[in-house]
PDB file of C-alpha atoms in Angstrom:
ATOM      1  CA  MET A1071      10.804  30.083 215.441  1.00  0.00           C
ATOM      2  CA  GLY A1072      11.872  26.453 215.867  1.00  0.00           C
ATOM      3  CA  PHE A1073      14.964  24.336 216.143  1.00  0.00           C
ATOM      4  CA  VAL A1074      17.627  24.278 213.437  1.00  0.00           C
ATOM      5  CA  SER A1075      16.960  21.446 210.985  1.00  0.00           C
ATOM      6  CA  LYS A1076      19.668  18.915 210.061  1.00  0.00           C
ATOM      7  CA  LYS A1077      19.942  20.513 206.619  1.00  0.00           C
ATOM      8  CA  GLU A1078      20.392  24.009 208.110  1.00  0.00           C
ATOM      9  CA  PHE A1079      22.980  22.682 210.582  1.00  0.00           C
ATOM     10  CA  ASP A1080      24.896  20.984 207.750  1.00  0.00           C
ATOM     11  CA  GLU A1081      24.949  24.294 205.839  1.00  0.00           C
ATOM     12  CA  ILE A1082      26.247  26.107 208.932  1.00  0.00           C
ATOM     13  CA  LEU A1083      28.884  23.407 209.468  1.00  0.00           C
ATOM     14  CA  THR A1084      29.989  23.714 205.836  1.00  0.00           C
ATOM     15  CA  GLN A1085      30.382  27.491 206.267  1.00  0.00           C
ATOM     16  CA  LEU A1086      32.420  26.940 209.432  1.00  0.00           C
ATOM     17  CA  LYS A1087      34.676  24.429 207.656  1.00  0.00           C
ATOM     18  CA  ARG A1088      35.255  26.917 204.830  1.00  0.00           C
ATOM     19  CA  LYS A1089      36.049  29.642 207.341  1.00  0.00           C
ATOM     20  CA  LYS A1090      38.591  27.419 209.116  1.00  0.00           C
ATOM     21  CA  GLY A1091      40.000  26.085 205.815  1.00  0.00           C
ATOM     22  CA  LEU A1092      39.025  22.471 206.529  1.00  0.00           C
ATOM     23  CA  ASP A1093      38.017  19.825 203.999  1.00  0.00           C
ATOM     24  CA  GLY A1094      37.507  16.899 206.393  1.00  0.00           C
ATOM     25  CA  THR A1095      34.457  15.512 208.096  1.00  0.00           C
ATOM     26  CA  GLY A1096      34.453  18.047 210.888  1.00  0.00           C
ATOM     27  CA  SER A1097      36.552  16.152 213.421  1.00  0.00           C
ATOM     28  CA  ASP A1098      38.945  19.126 213.513  1.00  0.00           C
ATOM     29  CA  ILE A1099      36.149  21.419 214.706  1.00  0.00           C
ATOM     30  CA  THR A1100      35.670  21.825 218.440  1.00  0.00           C
ATOM     31  CA  LEU A1101      32.493  22.702 220.305  1.00  0.00           C
ATOM     32  CA  ASP A1102      34.049  26.092 221.103  1.00  0.00           C
ATOM     33  CA  ASP A1103      34.536  26.698 217.352  1.00  0.00           C
ATOM     34  CA  VAL A1104      30.835  26.001 216.791  1.00  0.00           C
ATOM     35  CA  ARG A1105      29.831  28.292 219.686  1.00  0.00           C
ATOM     36  CA  ILE A1106      31.991  31.173 218.421  1.00  0.00           C
ATOM     37  CA  PHE A1107      30.712  30.750 214.862  1.00  0.00           C
ATOM     38  CA  ALA A1108      27.086  30.534 216.047  1.00  0.00           C
ATOM     39  CA  LYS A1109      27.539  33.689 218.125  1.00  0.00           C
ATOM     40  CA  GLU A1110      28.912  35.528 215.067  1.00  0.00           C
ATOM     41  CA  ILE A1111      25.915  34.429 212.989  1.00  0.00           C
ATOM     42  CA  VAL A1112      23.427  35.482 215.678  1.00  0.00           C
ATOM     43  CA  GLU A1113      25.081  38.890 216.158  1.00  0.00           C
ATOM     44  CA  MET A1114      25.140  39.463 212.391  1.00  0.00           C
ATOM     45  CA  GLU A1115      21.444  38.558 212.053  1.00  0.00           C
ATOM     46  CA  ILE A1116      20.448  40.720 215.014  1.00  0.00           C
ATOM     47  CA  ALA A1117      22.333  43.660 213.515  1.00  0.00           C
ATOM     48  CA  ARG A1118      20.669  43.075 210.120  1.00  0.00           C
ATOM     49  CA  HIS A1119      17.174  42.948 211.528  1.00  0.00           C
ATOM     50  CA  ALA A1120      17.529  45.341 214.434  1.00  0.00           C
ATOM     51  CA  ALA A1121      14.192  46.925 215.197  1.00  0.00           C
ATOM     52  CA  ASP A1122      12.699  47.570 211.788  1.00  0.00           C
ATOM     53  CA  GLY A1123      13.050  44.207 210.061  1.00  0.00           C
ATOM     54  CA  LEU A1124      14.302  45.806 206.840  1.00  0.00           C
ATOM     55  CA  GLY A1125      17.518  43.842 206.884  1.00  0.00           C
ATOM     56  CA  MET A1126      19.634  46.969 207.329  1.00  0.00           C
ATOM     57  CA  VAL A1127      21.349  48.312 210.430  1.00  0.00           C
ATOM     58  CA  ASP A1128      19.388  51.150 212.052  1.00  0.00           C
ATOM     59  CA  TYR A1129      22.063  53.625 213.169  1.00  0.00           C
ATOM     60  CA  ALA A1130      19.461  56.065 214.513  1.00  0.00           C
ATOM     61  CA  LEU A1131      18.014  53.694 217.100  1.00  0.00           C
ATOM     62  CA  GLY A1132      18.125  55.086 220.610  1.00  0.00           C
ATOM     63  CA  SER A1133      19.541  51.813 221.920  1.00  0.00           C
ATOM     64  CA  GLY A1134      22.372  52.194 219.403  1.00  0.00           C
ATOM     65  CA  GLY A1135      23.315  55.686 220.562  1.00  0.00           C
ATOM     66  CA  GLY A1136      20.989  57.830 218.410  1.00  0.00           C
ATOM     67  CA  LYS A1137      19.595  60.960 220.061  1.00  0.00           C
ATOM     68  CA  VAL A1138      16.935  63.448 218.984  1.00  0.00           C
ATOM     69  CA  VAL A1139      18.607  66.879 219.014  1.00  0.00           C
ATOM     70  CA  LYS A1140      15.765  69.077 217.696  1.00  0.00           C
ATOM     71  CA  HIS A1141      12.325  68.635 216.197  1.00  0.00           C
ATOM     72  CA  SER A1142       9.354  70.690 215.105  1.00  0.00           C
ATOM     73  CA  GLY A1143       6.407  71.149 217.467  1.00  0.00           C
ATOM     74  CA  ALA A1144       4.956  68.100 219.142  1.00  0.00           C
ATOM     75  CA  PHE A1145       1.293  67.184 218.833  1.00  0.00           C
ATOM     76  CA  LYS A1146      -0.511  67.799 222.118  1.00  0.00           C
ATOM     77  CA  LYS A1147      -3.621  65.723 222.868  1.00  0.00           C
ATOM     78  CA  ALA A1148      -5.176  68.047 225.415  1.00  0.00           C
ATOM     79  CA  LYS A1149      -4.322  71.131 227.391  1.00  0.00           C
ATOM     80  CA  SER A1150      -2.743  70.376 230.735  1.00  0.00           C
ATOM     81  CA  ILE A1151      -1.630  72.615 233.555  1.00  0.00           C
ATOM     82  CA  LEU A1152       1.203  70.204 234.386  1.00  0.00           C
ATOM     83  CA  PRO A1153       4.335  70.345 232.221  1.00  0.00           C
ATOM     84  CA  ARG A1154       4.964  67.196 230.184  1.00  0.00           C
ATOM     85  CA  ARG A1155       8.339  65.561 229.843  1.00  0.00           C
ATOM     86  CA  SER A1156       9.470  65.432 226.225  1.00  0.00           C
ATOM     87  CA  GLU A1157       8.864  62.014 224.756  1.00  0.00           C
ATOM     88  CA  SER A1158      10.959  62.643 221.650  1.00  0.00           C
ATOM     89  CA  HIS A1159      13.068  59.581 222.530  1.00  0.00           C
ATOM     90  CA  LYS A1160      10.049  57.515 221.350  1.00  0.00           C
ATOM     91  CA  MET A1161      10.969  58.439 217.764  1.00  0.00           C
ATOM     92  CA  LEU A1162      14.052  56.270 218.037  1.00  0.00           C
ATOM     93  CA  GLU A1163      12.432  53.263 219.685  1.00  0.00           C
ATOM     94  CA  PRO A1164      11.000  50.374 217.709  1.00  0.00           C
ATOM     95  CA  SER A1165       7.207  50.557 217.621  1.00  0.00           C
ATOM     96  CA  PHE A1166       6.444  47.933 214.988  1.00  0.00           C
ATOM     97  CA  GLY A1167       3.826  50.227 213.447  1.00  0.00           C
ATOM     98  CA  GLN A1168       1.414  50.124 216.352  1.00  0.00           C
ATOM     99  CA  PRO A1169      -0.941  53.117 216.431  1.00  0.00           C
ATOM    100  CA  GLY A1170      -0.241  55.418 219.348  1.00  0.00           C
ATOM    101  CA  GLU A1171       3.275  54.077 219.931  1.00  0.00           C
ATOM    102  CA  CYS A1172       4.980  57.115 218.493  1.00  0.00           C
ATOM    103  CA  PHE A1173       5.977  60.685 219.152  1.00  0.00           C
ATOM    104  CA  ALA A1174       3.580  62.663 216.973  1.00  0.00           C
ATOM    105  CA  LEU A1175       4.565  65.979 215.440  1.00  0.00           C
ATOM    106  CA  GLU A1176       2.041  68.754 214.946  1.00  0.00           C
ATOM    107  CA  GLY A1177       0.698  69.480 211.472  1.00  0.00           C
ATOM    108  CA  SER A1178       1.504  67.920 208.120  1.00  0.00           C
ATOM    109  CA  VAL A1179       5.062  69.279 207.769  1.00  0.00           C
ATOM    110  CA  GLY A1180       7.878  68.924 210.270  1.00  0.00           C
ATOM    111  CA  PHE A1181      11.514  68.110 210.858  1.00  0.00           C
ATOM    112  CA  VAL A1182      13.636  65.940 213.118  1.00  0.00           C
ATOM    113  CA  GLU A1183      17.375  66.305 213.719  1.00  0.00           C
ATOM    114  CA  ILE A1184      19.047  63.126 214.966  1.00  0.00           C
ATOM    115  CA  ARG A1185      22.624  62.812 216.252  1.00  0.00           C
ATOM    116  CA  LEU A1186      24.190  59.412 215.633  1.00  0.00           C
ATOM    117  CA  ARG A1187      26.720  57.754 217.911  1.00  0.00           C
ATOM    118  CA  THR A1188      29.329  57.771 215.131  1.00  0.00           C
ATOM    119  CA  GLY A1189      29.756  59.122 211.613  1.00  0.00           C
ATOM    120  CA  ILE A1190      28.362  56.998 208.770  1.00  0.00           C
ATOM    121  CA  VAL A1191      27.904  57.143 205.013  1.00  0.00           C
ATOM    122  CA  PRO A1192      24.130  56.624 204.585  1.00  0.00           C
ATOM    123  CA  GLU A1193      22.993  54.092 202.007  1.00  0.00           C
ATOM    124  CA  ALA A1194      19.291  54.611 202.685  1.00  0.00           C
ATOM    125  CA  VAL A1195      16.905  56.561 204.881  1.00  0.00           C
ATOM    126  CA  THR A1196      13.578  55.102 205.983  1.00  0.00           C
ATOM    127  CA  LEU A1197      10.582  56.643 207.681  1.00  0.00           C
ATOM    128  CA  GLU A1198       7.959  54.518 209.382  1.00  0.00           C
ATOM    129  CA  HIS A1199       4.434  55.745 209.900  1.00  0.00           C
ATOM    130  CA  VAL A1200       1.148  54.075 210.674  1.00  0.00           C
ATOM    131  CA  ASP A1201      -1.210  53.974 207.686  1.00  0.00           C
ATOM    132  CA  LYS A1202      -3.294  57.158 207.237  1.00  0.00           C
ATOM    133  CA  TYR A1203      -6.495  55.084 207.326  1.00  0.00           C
ATOM    134  CA  TRP A1204      -5.852  54.186 210.972  1.00  0.00           C
ATOM    135  CA  THR A1205      -5.036  57.718 212.059  1.00  0.00           C
ATOM    136  CA  SER A1206      -7.950  59.298 210.193  1.00  0.00           C
ATOM    137  CA  TYR A1207     -10.848  56.894 210.583  1.00  0.00           C
ATOM    138  CA  VAL A1208     -10.232  54.138 213.107  1.00  0.00           C
ATOM    139  CA  LEU A1209      -8.339  55.558 216.085  1.00  0.00           C
ATOM    140  CA  PRO A1210     -10.410  57.474 218.626  1.00  0.00           C
ATOM    141  CA  LEU A1211      -9.573  61.134 219.072  1.00  0.00           C
ATOM    142  CA  ASN A1212      -8.617  61.662 222.704  1.00  0.00           C
TER     143      ASN A1212
END
C-alpha cells in the first residue's frame, strides 16, 4: 500500500465538494473537513473489508460482538489427561485461510450456532475452509 496519488486525491476532493455542496476550487474546504471526510472513507473501507476481504461486513466476527453459543463435537488431536479450554472463539477470528488456524469440528457433518451482537437481515452467508488438498495430503497428522 502506498501514498495516495494526485489523481486519487483529486477524486476524493471532488467527492468532498459534492458532499458539502461546493462548486469552487476548494478554498471553502478546511483541513478539518478533509480529516473528517478521510476518516469516514477509512471507516467505511475497514467495515467493507473487515476480516474476510469479501467486501461485506462480517457481523459474526468475535471482535464485532459475535459469540459461539453451541457447536457439534470438537476435533481432538490427542488424548490428554488435562482438560482443555474451549477454543470455539477461534471460529469467529480471522484466520486468512492458514492451515491449523481454526477450530476444527469432528467428522464430516456438524453445526455451529452463533449469537450476533444485534439483529440483522442476512444478505449472504459465507463459510471459509482451507482447501481439502492441504488437510488431506500436505499437513502432518499430529
